[in-house]
Coordinates of C-alpha atoms (C1' of nucleotides) in Angstrom, one line a residue:
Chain A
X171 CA 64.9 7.9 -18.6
X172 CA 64.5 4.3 -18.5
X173 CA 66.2 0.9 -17.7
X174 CA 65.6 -0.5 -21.1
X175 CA 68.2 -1.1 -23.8
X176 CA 68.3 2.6 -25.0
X177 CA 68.4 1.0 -28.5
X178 CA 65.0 1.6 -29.0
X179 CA 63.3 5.0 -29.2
X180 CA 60.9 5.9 -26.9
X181 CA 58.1 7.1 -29.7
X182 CA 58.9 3.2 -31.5
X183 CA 58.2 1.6 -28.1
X184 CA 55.4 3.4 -27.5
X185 CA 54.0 2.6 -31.0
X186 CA 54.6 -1.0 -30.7
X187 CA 53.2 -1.0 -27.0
X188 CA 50.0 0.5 -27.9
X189 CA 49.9 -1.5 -31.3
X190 CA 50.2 -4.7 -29.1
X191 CA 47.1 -3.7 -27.2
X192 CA 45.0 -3.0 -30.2
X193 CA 45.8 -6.3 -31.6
X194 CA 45.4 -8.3 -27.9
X195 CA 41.6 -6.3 -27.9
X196 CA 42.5 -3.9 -24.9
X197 CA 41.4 -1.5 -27.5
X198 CA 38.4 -2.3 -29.5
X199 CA 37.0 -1.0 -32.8
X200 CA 35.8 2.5 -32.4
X201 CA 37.0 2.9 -28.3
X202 CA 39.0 5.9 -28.3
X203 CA 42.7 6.4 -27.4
X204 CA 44.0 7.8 -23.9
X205 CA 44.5 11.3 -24.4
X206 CA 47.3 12.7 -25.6
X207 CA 47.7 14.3 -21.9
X208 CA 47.0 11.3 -20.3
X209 CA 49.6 8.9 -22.2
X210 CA 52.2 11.7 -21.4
X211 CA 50.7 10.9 -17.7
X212 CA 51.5 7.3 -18.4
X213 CA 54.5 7.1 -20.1
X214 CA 56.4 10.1 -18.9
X215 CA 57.0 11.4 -22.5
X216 CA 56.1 15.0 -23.9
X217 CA 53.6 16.0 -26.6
X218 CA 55.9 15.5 -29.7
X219 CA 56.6 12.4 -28.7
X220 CA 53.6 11.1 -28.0
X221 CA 52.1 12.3 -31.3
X222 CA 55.5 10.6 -33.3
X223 CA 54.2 7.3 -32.1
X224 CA 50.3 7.9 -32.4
X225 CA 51.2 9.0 -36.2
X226 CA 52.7 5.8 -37.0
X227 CA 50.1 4.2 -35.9
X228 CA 47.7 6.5 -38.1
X229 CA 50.0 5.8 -40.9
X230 CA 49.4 2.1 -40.3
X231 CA 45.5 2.5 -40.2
X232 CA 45.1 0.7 -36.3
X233 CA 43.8 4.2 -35.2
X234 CA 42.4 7.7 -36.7
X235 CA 42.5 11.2 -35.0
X236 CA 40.4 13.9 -34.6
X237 CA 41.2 17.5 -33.5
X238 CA 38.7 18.3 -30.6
X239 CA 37.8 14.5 -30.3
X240 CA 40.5 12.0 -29.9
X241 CA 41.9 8.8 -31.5
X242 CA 39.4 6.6 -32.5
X243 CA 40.5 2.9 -32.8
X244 CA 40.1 1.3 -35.7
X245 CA 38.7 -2.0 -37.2
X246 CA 42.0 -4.8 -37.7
X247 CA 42.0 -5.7 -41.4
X248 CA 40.3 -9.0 -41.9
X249 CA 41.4 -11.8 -43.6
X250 CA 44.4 -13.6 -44.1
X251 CA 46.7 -10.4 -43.9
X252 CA 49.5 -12.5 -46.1
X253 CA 50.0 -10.1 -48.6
X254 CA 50.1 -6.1 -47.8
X255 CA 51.0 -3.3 -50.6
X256 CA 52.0 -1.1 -48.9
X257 CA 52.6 -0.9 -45.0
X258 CA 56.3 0.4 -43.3
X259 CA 56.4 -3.0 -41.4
X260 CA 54.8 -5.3 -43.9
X261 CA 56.2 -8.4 -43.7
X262 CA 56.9 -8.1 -39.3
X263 CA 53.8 -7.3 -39.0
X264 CA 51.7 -9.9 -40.5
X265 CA 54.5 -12.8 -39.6
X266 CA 52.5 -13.9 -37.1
X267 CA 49.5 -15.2 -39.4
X268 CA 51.9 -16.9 -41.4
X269 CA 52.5 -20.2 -39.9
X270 CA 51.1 -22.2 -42.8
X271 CA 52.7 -20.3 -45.7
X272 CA 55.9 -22.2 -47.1
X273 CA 58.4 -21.0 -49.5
X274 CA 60.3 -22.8 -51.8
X275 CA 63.8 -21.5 -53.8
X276 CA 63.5 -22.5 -57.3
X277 CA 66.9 -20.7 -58.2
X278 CA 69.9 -20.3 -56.4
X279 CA 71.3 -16.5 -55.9
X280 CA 73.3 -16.5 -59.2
X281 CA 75.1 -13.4 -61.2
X282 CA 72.6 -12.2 -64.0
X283 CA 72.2 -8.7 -66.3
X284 CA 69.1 -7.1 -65.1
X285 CA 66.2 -8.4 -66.8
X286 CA 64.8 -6.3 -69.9
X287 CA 60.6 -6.7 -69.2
X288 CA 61.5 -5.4 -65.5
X289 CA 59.1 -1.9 -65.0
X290 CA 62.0 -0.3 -63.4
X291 CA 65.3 1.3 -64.4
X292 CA 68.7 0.3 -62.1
X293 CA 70.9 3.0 -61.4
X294 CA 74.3 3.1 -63.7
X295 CA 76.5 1.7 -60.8
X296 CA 74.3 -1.1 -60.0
X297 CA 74.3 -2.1 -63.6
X298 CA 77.7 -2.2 -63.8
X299 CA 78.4 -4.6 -61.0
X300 CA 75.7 -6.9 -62.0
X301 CA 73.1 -8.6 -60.0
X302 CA 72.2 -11.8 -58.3
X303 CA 68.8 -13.1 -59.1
X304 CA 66.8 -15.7 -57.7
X305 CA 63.2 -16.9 -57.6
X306 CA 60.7 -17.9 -55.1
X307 CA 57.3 -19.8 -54.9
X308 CA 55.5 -18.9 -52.0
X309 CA 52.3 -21.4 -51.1
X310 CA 49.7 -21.3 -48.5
X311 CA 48.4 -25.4 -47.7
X312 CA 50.3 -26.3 -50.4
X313 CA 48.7 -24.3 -52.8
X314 CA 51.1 -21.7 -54.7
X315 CA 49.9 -17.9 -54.1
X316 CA 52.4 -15.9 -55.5
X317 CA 55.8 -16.4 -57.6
X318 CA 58.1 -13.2 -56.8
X319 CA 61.6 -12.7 -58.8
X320 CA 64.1 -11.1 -57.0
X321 CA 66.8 -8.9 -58.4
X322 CA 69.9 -7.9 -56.1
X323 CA 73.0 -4.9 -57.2
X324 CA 76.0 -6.9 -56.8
X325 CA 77.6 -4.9 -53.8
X326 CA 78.1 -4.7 -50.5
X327 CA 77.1 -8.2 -50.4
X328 CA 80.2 -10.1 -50.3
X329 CA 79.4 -14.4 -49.9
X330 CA 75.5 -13.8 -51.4
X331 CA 75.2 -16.4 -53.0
X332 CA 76.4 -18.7 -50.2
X333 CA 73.4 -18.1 -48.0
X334 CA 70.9 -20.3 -47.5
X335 CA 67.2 -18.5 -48.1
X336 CA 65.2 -21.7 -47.0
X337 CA 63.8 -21.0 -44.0
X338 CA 65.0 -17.4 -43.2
X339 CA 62.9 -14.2 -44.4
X340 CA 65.3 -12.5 -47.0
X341 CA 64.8 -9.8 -45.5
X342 CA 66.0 -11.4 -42.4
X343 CA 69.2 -12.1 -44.2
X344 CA 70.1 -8.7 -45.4
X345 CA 69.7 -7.1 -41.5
X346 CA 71.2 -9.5 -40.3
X347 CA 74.0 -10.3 -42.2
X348 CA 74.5 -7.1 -44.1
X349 CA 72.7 -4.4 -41.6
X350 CA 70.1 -3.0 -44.6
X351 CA 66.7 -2.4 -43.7
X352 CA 64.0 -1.4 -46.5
X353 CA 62.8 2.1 -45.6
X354 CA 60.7 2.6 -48.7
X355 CA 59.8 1.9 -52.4
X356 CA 58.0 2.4 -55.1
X357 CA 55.7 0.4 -56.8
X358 CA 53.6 -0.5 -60.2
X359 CA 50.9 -3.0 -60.5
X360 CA 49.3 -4.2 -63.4
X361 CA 46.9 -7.2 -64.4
X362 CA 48.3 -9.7 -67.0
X363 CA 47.4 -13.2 -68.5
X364 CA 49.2 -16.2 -67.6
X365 CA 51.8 -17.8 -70.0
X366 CA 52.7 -21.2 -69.9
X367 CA 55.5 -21.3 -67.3
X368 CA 53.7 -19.1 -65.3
X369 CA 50.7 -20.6 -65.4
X370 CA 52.2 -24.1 -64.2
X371 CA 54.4 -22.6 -61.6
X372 CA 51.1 -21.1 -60.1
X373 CA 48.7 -23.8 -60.9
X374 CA 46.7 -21.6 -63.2
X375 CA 45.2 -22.5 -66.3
X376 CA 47.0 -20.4 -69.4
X377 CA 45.5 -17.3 -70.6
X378 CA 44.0 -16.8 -67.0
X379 CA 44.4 -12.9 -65.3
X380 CA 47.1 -12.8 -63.1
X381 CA 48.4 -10.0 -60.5
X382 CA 51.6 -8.5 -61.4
X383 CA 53.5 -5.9 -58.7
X384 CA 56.8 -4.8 -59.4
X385 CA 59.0 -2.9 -56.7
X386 CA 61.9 -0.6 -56.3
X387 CA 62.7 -1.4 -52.0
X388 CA 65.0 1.4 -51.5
X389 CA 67.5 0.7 -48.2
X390 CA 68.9 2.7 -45.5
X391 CA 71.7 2.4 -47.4
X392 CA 71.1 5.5 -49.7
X393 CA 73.0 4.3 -53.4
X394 CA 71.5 0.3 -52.7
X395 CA 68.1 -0.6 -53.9
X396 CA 66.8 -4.2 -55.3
X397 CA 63.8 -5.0 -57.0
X398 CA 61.0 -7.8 -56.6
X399 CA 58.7 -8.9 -59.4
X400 CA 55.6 -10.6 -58.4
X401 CA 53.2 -12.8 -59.8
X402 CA 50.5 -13.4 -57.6
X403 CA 47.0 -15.3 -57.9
X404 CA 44.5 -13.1 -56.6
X405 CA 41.7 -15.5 -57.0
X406 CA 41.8 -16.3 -53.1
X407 CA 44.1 -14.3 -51.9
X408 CA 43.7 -10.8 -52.0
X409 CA 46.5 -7.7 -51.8
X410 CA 45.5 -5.1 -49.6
X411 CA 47.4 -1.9 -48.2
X412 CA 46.7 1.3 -46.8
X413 CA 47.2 4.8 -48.1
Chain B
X265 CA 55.5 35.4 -38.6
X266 CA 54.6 36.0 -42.0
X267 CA 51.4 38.1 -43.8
X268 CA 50.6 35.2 -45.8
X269 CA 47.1 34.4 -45.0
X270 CA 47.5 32.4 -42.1
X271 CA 45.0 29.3 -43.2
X272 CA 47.5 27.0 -44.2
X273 CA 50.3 25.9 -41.5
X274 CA 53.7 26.6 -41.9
X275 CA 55.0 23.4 -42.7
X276 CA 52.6 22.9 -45.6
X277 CA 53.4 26.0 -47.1
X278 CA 57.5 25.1 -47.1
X279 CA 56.3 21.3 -48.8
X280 CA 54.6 23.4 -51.4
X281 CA 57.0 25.2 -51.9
X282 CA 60.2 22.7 -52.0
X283 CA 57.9 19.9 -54.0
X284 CA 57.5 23.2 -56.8
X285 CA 61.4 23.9 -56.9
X286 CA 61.9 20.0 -57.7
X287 CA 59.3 19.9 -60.1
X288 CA 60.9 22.8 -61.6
X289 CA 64.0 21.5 -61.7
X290 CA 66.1 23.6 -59.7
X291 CA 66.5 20.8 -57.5
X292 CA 67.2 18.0 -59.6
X293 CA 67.4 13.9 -58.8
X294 CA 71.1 13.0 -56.7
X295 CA 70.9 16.9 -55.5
X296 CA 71.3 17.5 -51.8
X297 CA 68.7 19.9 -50.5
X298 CA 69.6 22.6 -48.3
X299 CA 70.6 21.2 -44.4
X300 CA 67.9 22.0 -42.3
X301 CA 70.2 24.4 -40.6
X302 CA 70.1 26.1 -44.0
X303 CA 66.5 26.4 -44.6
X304 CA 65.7 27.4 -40.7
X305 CA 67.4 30.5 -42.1
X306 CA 66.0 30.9 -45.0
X307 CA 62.5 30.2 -43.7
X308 CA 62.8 31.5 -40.4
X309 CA 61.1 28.5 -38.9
X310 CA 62.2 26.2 -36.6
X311 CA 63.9 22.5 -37.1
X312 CA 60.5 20.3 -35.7
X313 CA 58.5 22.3 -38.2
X314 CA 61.1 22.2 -41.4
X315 CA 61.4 18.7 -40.6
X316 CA 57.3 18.0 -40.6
X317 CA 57.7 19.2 -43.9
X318 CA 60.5 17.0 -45.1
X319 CA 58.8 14.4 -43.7
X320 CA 55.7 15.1 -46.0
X321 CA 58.3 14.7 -49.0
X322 CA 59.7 11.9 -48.0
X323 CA 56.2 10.3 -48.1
X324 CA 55.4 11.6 -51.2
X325 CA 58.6 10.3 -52.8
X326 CA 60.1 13.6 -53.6
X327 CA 63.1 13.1 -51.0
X328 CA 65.2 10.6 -49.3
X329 CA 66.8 11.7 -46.0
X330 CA 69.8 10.3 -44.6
X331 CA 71.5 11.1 -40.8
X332 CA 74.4 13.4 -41.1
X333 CA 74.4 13.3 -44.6
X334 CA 70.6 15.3 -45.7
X335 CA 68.1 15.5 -47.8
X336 CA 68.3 13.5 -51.6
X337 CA 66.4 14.4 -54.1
X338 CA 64.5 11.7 -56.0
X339 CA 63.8 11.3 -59.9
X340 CA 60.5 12.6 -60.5
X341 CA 57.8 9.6 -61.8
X342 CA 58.4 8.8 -64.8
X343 CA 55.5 8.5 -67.6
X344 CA 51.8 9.5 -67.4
X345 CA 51.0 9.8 -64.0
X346 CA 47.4 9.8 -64.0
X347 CA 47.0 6.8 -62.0
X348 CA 48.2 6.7 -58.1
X349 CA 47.4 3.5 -55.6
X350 CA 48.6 5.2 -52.8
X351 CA 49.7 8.8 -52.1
X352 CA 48.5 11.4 -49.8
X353 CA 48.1 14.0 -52.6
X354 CA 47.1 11.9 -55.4
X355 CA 44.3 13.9 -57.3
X356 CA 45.7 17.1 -57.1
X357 CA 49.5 16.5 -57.2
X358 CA 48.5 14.6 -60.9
X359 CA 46.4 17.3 -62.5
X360 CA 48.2 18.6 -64.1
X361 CA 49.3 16.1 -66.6
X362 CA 45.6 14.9 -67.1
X363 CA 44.8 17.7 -69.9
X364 CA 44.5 14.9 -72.1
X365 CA 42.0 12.8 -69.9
X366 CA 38.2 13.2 -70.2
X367 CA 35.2 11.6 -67.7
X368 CA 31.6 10.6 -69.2
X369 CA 29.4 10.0 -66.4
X370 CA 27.5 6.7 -67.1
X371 CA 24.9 6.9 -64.5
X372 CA 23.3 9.7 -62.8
X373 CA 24.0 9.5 -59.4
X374 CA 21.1 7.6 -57.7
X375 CA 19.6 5.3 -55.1
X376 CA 20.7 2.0 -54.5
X377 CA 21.5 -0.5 -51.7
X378 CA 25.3 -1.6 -51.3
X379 CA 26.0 -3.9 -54.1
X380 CA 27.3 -7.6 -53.1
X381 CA 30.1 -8.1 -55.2
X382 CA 31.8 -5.5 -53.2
X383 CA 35.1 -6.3 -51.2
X384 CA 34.4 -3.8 -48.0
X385 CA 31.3 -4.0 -45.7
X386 CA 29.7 -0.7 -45.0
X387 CA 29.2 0.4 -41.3
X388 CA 25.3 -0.7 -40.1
X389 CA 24.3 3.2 -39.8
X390 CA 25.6 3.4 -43.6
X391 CA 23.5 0.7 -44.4
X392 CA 20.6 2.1 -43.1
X393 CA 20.6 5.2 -44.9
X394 CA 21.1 3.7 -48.8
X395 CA 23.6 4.9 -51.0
X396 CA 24.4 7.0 -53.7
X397 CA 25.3 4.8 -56.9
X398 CA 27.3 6.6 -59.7
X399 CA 29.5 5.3 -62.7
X400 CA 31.9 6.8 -64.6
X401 CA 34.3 5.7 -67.7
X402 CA 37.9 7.6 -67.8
X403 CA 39.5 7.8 -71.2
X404 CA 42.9 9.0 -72.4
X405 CA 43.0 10.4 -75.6
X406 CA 39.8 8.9 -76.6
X407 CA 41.3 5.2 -75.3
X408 CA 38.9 4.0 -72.3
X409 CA 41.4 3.8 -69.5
X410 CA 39.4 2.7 -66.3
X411 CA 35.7 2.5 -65.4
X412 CA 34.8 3.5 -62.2
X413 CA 31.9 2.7 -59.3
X414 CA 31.3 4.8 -56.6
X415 CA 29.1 4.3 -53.7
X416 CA 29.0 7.4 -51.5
X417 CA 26.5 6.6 -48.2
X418 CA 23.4 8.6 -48.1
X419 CA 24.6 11.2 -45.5
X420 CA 25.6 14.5 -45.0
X421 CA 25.1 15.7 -48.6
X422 CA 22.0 17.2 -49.4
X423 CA 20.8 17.7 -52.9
X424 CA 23.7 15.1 -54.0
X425 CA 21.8 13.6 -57.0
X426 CA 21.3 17.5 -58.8
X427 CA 24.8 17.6 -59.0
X428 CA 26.8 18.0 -62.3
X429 CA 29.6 15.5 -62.1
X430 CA 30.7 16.0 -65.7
X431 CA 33.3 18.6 -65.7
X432 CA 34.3 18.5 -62.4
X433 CA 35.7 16.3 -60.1
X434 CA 33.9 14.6 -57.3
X435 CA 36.7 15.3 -55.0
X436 CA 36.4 18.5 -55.7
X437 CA 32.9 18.8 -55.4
X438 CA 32.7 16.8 -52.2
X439 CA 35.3 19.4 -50.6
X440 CA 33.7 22.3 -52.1
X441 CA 30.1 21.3 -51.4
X442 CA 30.0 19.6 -48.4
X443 CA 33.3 20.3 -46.9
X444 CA 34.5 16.6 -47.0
X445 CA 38.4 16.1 -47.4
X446 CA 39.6 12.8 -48.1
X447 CA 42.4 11.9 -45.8
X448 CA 42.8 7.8 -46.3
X449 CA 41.9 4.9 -46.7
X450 CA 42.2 1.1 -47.9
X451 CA 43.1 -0.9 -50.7
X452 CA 42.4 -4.1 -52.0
X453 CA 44.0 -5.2 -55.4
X454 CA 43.0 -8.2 -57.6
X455 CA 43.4 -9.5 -61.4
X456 CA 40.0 -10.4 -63.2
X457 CA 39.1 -11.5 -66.5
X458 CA 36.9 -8.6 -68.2
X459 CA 32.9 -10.2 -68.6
X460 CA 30.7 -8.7 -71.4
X461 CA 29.8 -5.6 -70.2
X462 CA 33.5 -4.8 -69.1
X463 CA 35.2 -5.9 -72.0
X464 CA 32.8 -3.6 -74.2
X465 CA 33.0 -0.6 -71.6
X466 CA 36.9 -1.0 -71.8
X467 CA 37.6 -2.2 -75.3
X468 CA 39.3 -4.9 -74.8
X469 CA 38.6 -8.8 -75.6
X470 CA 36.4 -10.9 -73.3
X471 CA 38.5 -12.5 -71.2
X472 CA 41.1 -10.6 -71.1
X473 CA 43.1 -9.3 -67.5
X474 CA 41.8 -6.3 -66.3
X475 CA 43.0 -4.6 -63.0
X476 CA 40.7 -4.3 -60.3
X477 CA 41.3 -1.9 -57.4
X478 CA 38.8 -1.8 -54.5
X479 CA 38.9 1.3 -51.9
X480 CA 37.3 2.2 -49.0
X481 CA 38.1 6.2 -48.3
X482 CA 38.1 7.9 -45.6
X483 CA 37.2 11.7 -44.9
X484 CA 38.1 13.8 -42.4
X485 CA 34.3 13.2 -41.0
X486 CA 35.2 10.5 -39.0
X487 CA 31.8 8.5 -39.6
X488 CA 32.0 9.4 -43.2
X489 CA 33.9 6.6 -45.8
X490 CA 32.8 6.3 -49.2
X491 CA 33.6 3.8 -52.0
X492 CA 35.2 2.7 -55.5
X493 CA 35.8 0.4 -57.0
X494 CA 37.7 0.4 -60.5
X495 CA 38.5 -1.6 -63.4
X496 CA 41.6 -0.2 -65.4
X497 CA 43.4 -1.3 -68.5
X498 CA 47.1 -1.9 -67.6
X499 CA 48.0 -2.6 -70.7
X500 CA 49.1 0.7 -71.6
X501 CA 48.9 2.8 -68.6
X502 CA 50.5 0.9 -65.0
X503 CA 49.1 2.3 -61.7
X504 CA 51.8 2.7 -59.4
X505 CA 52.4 4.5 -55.8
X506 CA 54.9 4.7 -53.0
X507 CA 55.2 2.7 -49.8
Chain C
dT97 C1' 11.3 23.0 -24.0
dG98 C1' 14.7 24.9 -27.1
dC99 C1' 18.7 27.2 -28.0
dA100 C1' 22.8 30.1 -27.4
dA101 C1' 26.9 30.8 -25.0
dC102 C1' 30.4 29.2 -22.4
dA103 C1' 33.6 26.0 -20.1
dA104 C1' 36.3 22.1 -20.4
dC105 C1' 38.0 19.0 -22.9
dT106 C1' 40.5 17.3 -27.1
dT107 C1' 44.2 17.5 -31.0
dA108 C1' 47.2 20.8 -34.0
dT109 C1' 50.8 24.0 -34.8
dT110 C1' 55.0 26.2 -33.7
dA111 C1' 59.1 27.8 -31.1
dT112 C1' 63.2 26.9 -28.3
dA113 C1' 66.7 24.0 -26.6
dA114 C1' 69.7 20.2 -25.7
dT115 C1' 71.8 15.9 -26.8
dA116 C1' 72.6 11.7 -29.7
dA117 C1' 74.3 9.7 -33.6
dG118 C1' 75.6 9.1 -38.5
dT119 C1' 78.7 10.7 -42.5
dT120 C1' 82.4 13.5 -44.5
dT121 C1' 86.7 15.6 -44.6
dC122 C1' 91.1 16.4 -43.7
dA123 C1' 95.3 16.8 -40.9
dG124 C1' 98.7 14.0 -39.0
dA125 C1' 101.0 9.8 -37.9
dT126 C1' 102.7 5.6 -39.6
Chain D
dA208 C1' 100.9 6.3 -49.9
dT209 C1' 97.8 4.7 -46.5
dC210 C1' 95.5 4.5 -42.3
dT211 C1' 93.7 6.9 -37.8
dG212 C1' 91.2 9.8 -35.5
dA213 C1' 89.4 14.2 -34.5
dA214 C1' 86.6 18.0 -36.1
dA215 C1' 82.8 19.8 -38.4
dC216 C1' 78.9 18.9 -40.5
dT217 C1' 74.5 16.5 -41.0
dT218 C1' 69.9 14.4 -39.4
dA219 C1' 67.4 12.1 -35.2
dT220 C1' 65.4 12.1 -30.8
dT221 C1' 63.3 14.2 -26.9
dA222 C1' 61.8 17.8 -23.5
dT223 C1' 59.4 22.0 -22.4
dA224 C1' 56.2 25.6 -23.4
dA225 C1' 52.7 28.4 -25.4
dT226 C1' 48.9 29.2 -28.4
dA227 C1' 45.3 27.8 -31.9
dA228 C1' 41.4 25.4 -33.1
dG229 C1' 37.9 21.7 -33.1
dT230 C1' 34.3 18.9 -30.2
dT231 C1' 31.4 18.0 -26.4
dG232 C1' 28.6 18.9 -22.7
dT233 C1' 26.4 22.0 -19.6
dT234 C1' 24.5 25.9 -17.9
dG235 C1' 21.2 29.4 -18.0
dC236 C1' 18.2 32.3 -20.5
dA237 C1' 14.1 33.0 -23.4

DNA sequence: TGCAACAACTTATTATAATAAGTTTCAGAT
DNA sequence: ATCTGAAACTTATTATAATAAGTTGTTGCA
C-alpha cells in the first residue's frame, strides 16, 4: 500500500517509527500510546498489525499495555546502555551511545578445536569442520570493559579469515558478507575470579570477581550457530536486559 | 469451540499442550513439528491463533521456526534448571525439578525504607508508602545456593507481614492472595566479591566471586513493581536464560 | 453526598481469507 | 551424472470482522 521499498514490513516500520519517537521524547515516561484504533487511523494498517508492532515494542520494555487502559510508555533504561543481555536488537539498538567504545583484535580469525572450558556443546557437524576463533578487547576511554572470545563452525564462511574485523561490528560482517542474522540464543552467566592473563588483559587485579557470559547466537540459518565467551568487568559497567 | 473451561485462551492451551509432548519426548530435539496446516486440523483453530502459540515456544526456547521449512524442535536445557535470568515462565516451568531445593526465610517480612545499595530507584508514590523487607536463603541439597532480598512496596496487600512465606512461594502467594501476576521486568547483572555476612550466609571464602542479579518486576498492576536482588553461588549451579 | 449502574472507551482473543516468500523434491533437459 | 526449473509444500505478512473483557467516567438514584 505504500511507495516505500516493500522490503520492510509494515508492523517492523511501524515498530521502529514509534520506537524513534519514544527515544526523540514525543512520548514521555508514563504518556500513553495512541489507541490501537487510532494508529490504524494513522497508519492505514488493521488490528493484527498494529498489535505485531506494539508487542515488539512490549518485548523491548519502551512501552507496557493494559486491557481497558492503553499502552503506557515506559521510562528509557539509564545509563550507558553498552552492554544488554538480552534484547532482539541488542547491539543496533544501543550503537548509537557507542561513540567512545573501541575494540581492539588480539587474534586473528584462525582454525581451532572448540575449546574444552566452553559451557556449551557444538553440534557434531560443526565439530567436524572445525572452527575459527578469535578474541576481542573491547574498552570504553581507554579503559578495557569486557574481553569476549568468539568461536565460529567452519562453514558457509568461505575467505573468514581474510576479513578485516577492525572497525566493522562482526555482526556487520556476517549480514553482510554472508546474509546471517542472529535470531536468538541461549545464555549462561556465572561470576568468577580473575587469573593472571585475565586479569592483565582487563586491568584487574588477580583474584578479583569477574563477570563471565557465555552464548549460543543461533542464525537464521537453522544448522549454524557460534558461540561468544565474555569476560566482562562489572565494576563500572553494568549488564542489563529485559525479560 | 470446545467444553474446556473457557478461562484460558486458545492459544495457551495448544503451548501447554505442545511444550508437555516435548518434554515428554514425543517430540524430540531435530524433530519437525506438525505444519501449521497440520495442527489447524488437528486443533481446529485457525493459523493466527496456532501461530501465537508457536510464537510462545519460540520464546521459551522449545522451537525454532523456519519459512517453508517449520517448526524444529530444540534440545531441552540441560542440567538443573532451577535458576532462569529471563523467561516468561520461569517459576513454574522449573518446579518441577526443584524437589530437592528448600527456602528458610531469614527475616520476617517487615518495614523498612528502600535500601541504598540498590541498583533501581523506586517510583516517588512507592517511596512514600515504605516497603516490605524480606530475606530468604535457597539451598540445594543442604548446599546454600543463593540468598535473596526482596522489597515489595507497601501497597495493595493487606495483612502482608502475617503471611507464612516458608512453604510456599511468594509468587504464588502474591497471585493467590492479592491477584498480582508477574508479567516482566529488568535485569541488572554484576560480579562481587562476597563480604562477611555473605560469605558466611553462602559458605564460601571471603572474597570470593559471587553473582549478583538485580530485578525490578513488573505485575500486571501497572503501578505495581517489586524487587530482588540476589546473590548466588555459580560455582556449581550457572544461571542461564534465552534471548 | 455517596454509590450503583451504565455507556463509552480501551486492549484481547479468535476466525476467515488472500497473498508473499522461503525450502524441498523431483521430473526433465543437457 | 548433473543441472534447471517448476510444483508442492512450508512459514510470513496483512486485511477484515466479530466478540470478549477490562477500565474509566458519568449519569442518576437514594
Amino acid at each position: 500500500m505504500n511507495d516505500r521499498p516493500t522490503r520492510i514490513p509494515q508492523y517492523q516500520y511501524l515498530y521502529e517509527s514509534l520506537r524513534q519517537q519514544i527515544i526523540r521524547g514525543d512520548f514521555k515516561s508514563g504518556d500513553l500510546l495512541p489507541s490501537e484504533k487510532d494508529l490504524q487511523n494513522q497508519f492505514r494498517l488493521t488490528q493484527p498489525t498494529i498489535r505485531q508492532a506494539l508487542g515488539l515494542l512490549v518485548q523491548d520494555g519502551y512501552i507496557r499495555k493494559h486491557q481497558g487502559k492503553g499502552s503506557i510508555v515506559q521510562p528509557l533504561p539509564i545509563g550507558l546502555g553498552v552492554m544488554s543481555i538480552v534484547g532482539r536488537l541488542a547491539n543496533t539498538a544501543n550503537a548509537s551511545r557507542t561513540e567512545r567504545m573501541t575494540t581492539a583484535i588480539l587474534t586473528k580469525p584462525k582454525l581451532h578445536t572448540f575449546p574444552d572450558d566452553f559451557l556449551f556443546t557444538p553440534t557434531e557437524d560443526d565439530t567436524k569442520a572445525g572452527f575459527y576463533f578469535l578474541e576481542r578487547l573491547r574498552a570504553v576511554e581507554e579503559e578495557p570493559v569486557f574481553f569476549e572470545k568468539i568461536i565460529l563452525p567452519n562453514r558457509y564462511l568461505p575467505g573468514f579469515s581474510r576479513q578485516r574485523l577492525e572497525n566493522r561490528s562482526l555482526f556487520d560482517l556476517l549480514r553482510t558478507k554472508y546474509g546471517l542474522l542472529v535470531k536468538g540464543g541461549e545464555q549462561k552467566v556465572l561470576a568468577v575470579a580473575a587469573d593472571g592473563d585475565l586479569a592483565r588483559l582487563l586491568s584487574v587485579p588477580i583474584g578479583n570477581p569477574v563477570l563471565r557470559l557465555d552464548k549460543r547466537l543461533d542464525t537464521n540459518r537453522p544448522d549454524f550457530s557460534f558461540y561468544s565467551s565474555l569476560y566482562a568487568r562489572t565494576d563500572r559497567y553494568i549488564l542489563h536486559g529485559r525479560f
